[in-house]
């Protein structure tokens, strides 16, 4: 029995809908990977800064201590936060210091 015009159109529609969903899934995966990459980069930058800046080290320690999820806190159970060097005091001649 030959396919009717309606059956052919429904088949094309289903195939197009499947292709669209596949494209959406690929885009969502791409965005999740980019989000994860950004988080890893920022996490590394924060750890690096905390090794050089005691204010950042204090903030990092506070962030870890205040993690809401138990499984997240367990990931840091045996981790020691960087101590950081004291931040240099800004002088009044520093252009970035607000007046």
Coordinates of N, CA and C in Angstrom, one line a residue:
X1 N 0.8 -1.2 0.0 CA 0.0 0.0 0.0 C 0.9 1.2 0.0
X2 N 0.6 2.2 -0.8 CA 1.4 3.4 -0.9 C 1.1 4.4 0.2
X3 N 2.1 5.1 0.6 CA 1.9 6.1 1.6 C 1.1 7.2 1.1
X4 N 0.2 7.7 1.9 CA -0.6 8.9 1.5 C 0.3 10.2 1.7
X5 N -0.2 11.2 1.1 CA 0.5 12.5 1.2 C 0.6 12.9 2.7
X6 N -0.5 12.7 3.4 CA -0.5 13.0 4.9 C 0.5 12.2 5.6
X7 N 0.6 10.9 5.4 CA 1.6 10.1 6.1 C 3.0 10.5 5.8
X8 N 3.2 10.9 4.5 CA 4.6 11.4 4.2 C 4.9 12.7 4.9
X9 N 3.9 13.6 5.0 CA 4.1 14.8 5.7 C 4.4 14.6 7.2
X10 N 3.6 13.7 7.8 CA 3.8 13.4 9.2 C 5.1 12.8 9.5
X11 N 5.6 11.9 8.5 CA 6.9 11.3 8.7 C 8.0 12.4 8.6
X12 N 7.9 13.3 7.6 CA 8.9 14.4 7.5 C 8.9 15.3 8.7
X13 N 7.7 15.5 9.2 CA 7.5 16.3 10.5 C 8.2 15.7 11.6
X14 N 8.0 14.4 11.8 CA 8.6 13.7 12.9 C 10.1 13.7 12.8
X15 N 10.6 13.5 11.6 CA 12.1 13.5 11.4 C 12.7 14.9 11.7
X16 N 12.0 16.0 11.2 CA 12.4 17.3 11.5 C 12.4 17.6 13.0
X17 N 11.4 17.2 13.6 CA 11.2 17.4 15.1 C 12.4 16.7 15.8
X18 N 12.8 15.5 15.4 CA 13.9 14.7 16.0 C 15.2 15.4 15.7
X19 N 15.4 16.0 14.5 CA 16.6 16.7 14.2 C 16.7 18.0 15.1
X20 N 15.6 18.7 15.2 CA 15.5 19.9 16.1 C 15.9 19.5 17.5
X21 N 15.4 18.4 18.1 CA 15.7 18.0 19.4 C 17.1 17.7 19.6
X22 N 17.7 17.0 18.5 CA 19.1 16.7 18.6 C 20.0 17.9 18.6
X23 N 19.6 18.9 17.8 CA 20.4 20.2 17.8 C 20.3 20.9 19.1
X24 N 19.1 20.9 19.7 CA 18.9 21.5 21.1 C 19.7 20.8 22.1
X25 N 19.8 19.4 22.0 CA 20.6 18.7 23.0 C 22.1 19.0 22.8
X26 N 22.5 19.1 21.6 CA 24.0 19.4 21.4 C 24.3 20.8 21.9
X27 N 23.4 21.7 21.7 CA 23.6 23.1 22.2 C 23.6 23.1 23.7
X28 N 22.7 22.4 24.3 CA 22.7 22.3 25.8 C 24.0 21.7 26.4
X29 N 24.4 20.7 25.7 CA 25.7 20.0 26.1 C 26.9 21.0 25.9
X30 N 26.9 21.7 24.8 CA 27.9 22.7 24.6 C 27.9 23.8 25.7
X31 N 26.7 24.3 26.1 CA 26.6 25.3 27.1 C 27.1 24.8 28.5
X32 N 26.7 23.5 28.8 CA 27.1 22.9 30.1 C 28.6 22.8 30.1
X33 N 29.2 22.4 29.0 CA 30.7 22.2 29.0 C 31.4 23.6 29.2
X34 N 30.8 24.6 28.5 CA 31.4 26.0 28.6 C 31.3 26.5 30.1
X35 N 30.1 26.2 30.7 CA 29.9 26.6 32.1 C 30.9 25.9 33.0
X36 N 31.1 24.6 32.8 CA 32.0 23.9 33.6 C 33.4 24.4 33.4
X37 N 33.8 24.7 32.2 CA 35.1 25.3 31.9 C 35.3 26.6 32.6
X38 N 34.3 27.4 32.5 CA 34.4 28.7 33.2 C 34.6 28.6 34.7
X39 N 33.9 27.6 35.3 CA 34.0 27.4 36.7 C 35.3 26.9 37.1
X40 N 35.9 26.0 36.3 CA 37.2 25.5 36.6 C 38.3 26.6 36.5
X41 N 38.2 27.4 35.5 CA 39.1 28.5 35.3 C 39.0 29.5 36.5
X42 N 37.8 29.9 36.8 CA 37.7 30.8 38.0 C 38.1 30.2 39.3
X43 N 37.8 28.9 39.5 CA 38.3 28.2 40.7 C 39.8 28.2 40.8
X44 N 40.5 27.9 39.7 CA 41.9 27.9 39.6 C 42.5 29.3 39.9
X45 N 41.8 30.3 39.3 CA 42.3 31.7 39.5 C 42.1 32.1 41.0
X46 N 41.0 31.7 41.6 CA 40.7 32.0 43.0 C 41.8 31.3 43.9
X47 N 42.1 30.0 43.6 CA 43.1 29.3 44.4 C 44.5 30.0 44.3
X48 N 44.8 30.4 43.0 CA 46.1 31.1 42.8 C 46.1 32.4 43.6
X49 N 45.0 33.2 43.5 CA 45.0 34.4 44.2 C 45.1 34.2 45.7
X50 N 44.4 33.2 46.2 CA 44.4 32.9 47.7 C 45.8 32.6 48.2
X51 N 46.7 32.1 47.3 CA 48.0 31.8 47.7 C 48.8 33.1 47.9
X52 N 48.4 34.1 47.2 CA 49.1 35.4 47.3 C 48.5 36.5 48.1
X53 N 47.2 36.3 48.4 CA 46.5 37.4 49.1 C 45.7 36.8 50.3
X54 N 46.0 37.3 51.5 CA 45.4 36.7 52.7 C 43.9 37.0 52.7
X55 N 43.4 38.1 52.1 CA 42.0 38.4 52.1 C 41.3 37.4 51.2
X56 N 41.8 37.0 50.1 CA 41.3 36.0 49.2 C 41.3 34.7 49.9
X57 N 42.4 34.4 50.6 CA 42.5 33.1 51.3 C 41.4 33.0 52.4
X58 N 41.1 34.1 53.1 CA 40.1 34.1 54.1 C 38.7 33.9 53.4
X59 N 38.5 34.6 52.3 CA 37.2 34.5 51.6 C 37.0 33.0 51.1
X60 N 38.1 32.4 50.6 CA 38.0 31.1 50.1 C 37.7 30.1 51.2
X61 N 38.3 30.3 52.4 CA 38.1 29.4 53.5 C 36.6 29.6 54.0
X62 N 36.1 30.8 54.0 CA 34.7 31.0 54.4 C 33.7 30.4 53.4
X63 N 34.0 30.5 52.1 CA 33.2 29.8 51.1 C 33.1 28.3 51.3
X64 N 34.2 27.7 51.6 CA 34.3 26.3 51.8 C 33.5 25.9 53.0
X65 N 33.7 26.6 54.1 CA 33.0 26.3 55.4 C 31.5 26.5 55.3
X66 N 31.1 27.3 54.4 CA 29.6 27.6 54.2 C 28.9 26.9 53.1
X67 N 29.6 25.9 52.5 CA 28.9 25.1 51.5 C 27.7 24.5 52.0
X68 N 26.6 24.6 51.3 CA 25.3 24.1 51.8 C 25.2 22.6 51.7
X69 N 25.7 22.0 50.7 CA 25.5 20.5 50.5 C 26.5 19.7 51.1
X70 N 26.1 18.7 51.8 CA 27.0 17.8 52.6 C 28.1 17.2 51.6
X71 N 27.6 16.7 50.4 CA 28.5 16.1 49.5 C 29.6 17.1 49.0
X72 N 29.3 18.4 48.9 CA 30.2 19.4 48.5 C 31.3 19.6 49.6
X73 N 30.8 19.6 50.9 CA 31.7 19.8 52.0 C 32.7 18.6 52.1
X74 N 32.2 17.4 51.9 CA 33.0 16.2 51.9 C 34.2 16.3 51.0
X75 N 34.0 16.9 49.8 CA 35.1 17.0 48.8 C 36.2 17.9 49.4
X76 N 36.0 18.7 50.4 CA 37.0 19.5 51.0 C 37.4 19.1 52.4
X77 N 37.0 17.8 52.8 CA 37.3 17.3 54.1 C 38.8 17.4 54.5
X78 N 39.7 16.9 53.7 CA 41.1 16.9 54.0 C 41.9 18.0 53.2
X79 N 41.2 19.0 52.7 CA 41.8 20.1 52.0 C 42.2 21.2 52.9
X80 N 43.3 21.8 52.7 CA 43.8 22.9 53.5 C 43.8 24.1 52.6
X81 N 43.1 25.2 53.0 CA 43.0 26.4 52.2 C 44.4 27.1 52.2
X82 N 44.7 27.7 51.1 CA 46.0 28.5 51.1 C 46.0 29.6 52.1
X83 N 47.2 29.8 52.7 CA 47.2 30.8 53.7 C 47.3 32.2 53.2
X84 N 48.0 32.4 52.1 CA 48.1 33.7 51.4 C 49.0 34.7 52.1
X85 N 49.6 35.5 51.4 CA 50.5 36.5 51.9 C 49.7 37.7 52.3
X86 N 50.1 38.5 53.3 CA 49.3 39.7 53.6 C 49.2 40.6 52.4
X87 N 48.0 41.2 52.2 CA 47.8 42.1 51.1 C 48.6 43.4 51.4
X88 N 49.3 43.9 50.4 CA 50.0 45.2 50.7 C 49.0 46.3 50.9
X89 N 49.3 47.1 51.9 CA 48.4 48.2 52.2 C 48.5 49.2 51.1
X90 N 47.4 49.8 50.8 CA 47.3 50.8 49.7 C 47.8 52.1 50.3
X91 N 48.6 52.8 49.6 CA 49.0 54.1 50.0 C 48.1 55.2 49.5
X92 N 48.1 56.3 50.1 CA 47.2 57.4 49.7 C 47.6 57.9 48.3
X93 N 48.7 57.5 47.8 CA 49.1 58.0 46.4 C 48.7 56.9 45.4
X94 N 48.1 55.8 45.8 CA 47.6 54.8 44.9 C 46.4 55.3 44.2
X95 N 46.4 55.3 42.8 CA 45.4 55.9 42.0 C 44.1 55.1 42.2
X96 N 44.1 53.8 42.6 CA 42.9 53.0 42.7 C 42.2 53.2 44.0
X97 N 42.9 53.9 44.9 CA 42.3 54.1 46.3 C 41.2 55.2 46.2
X98 N 40.0 54.9 46.6 CA 39.0 55.9 46.5 C 39.3 57.0 47.5
X99 N 38.9 58.3 47.1 CA 39.2 59.4 48.0 C 38.0 59.8 48.8

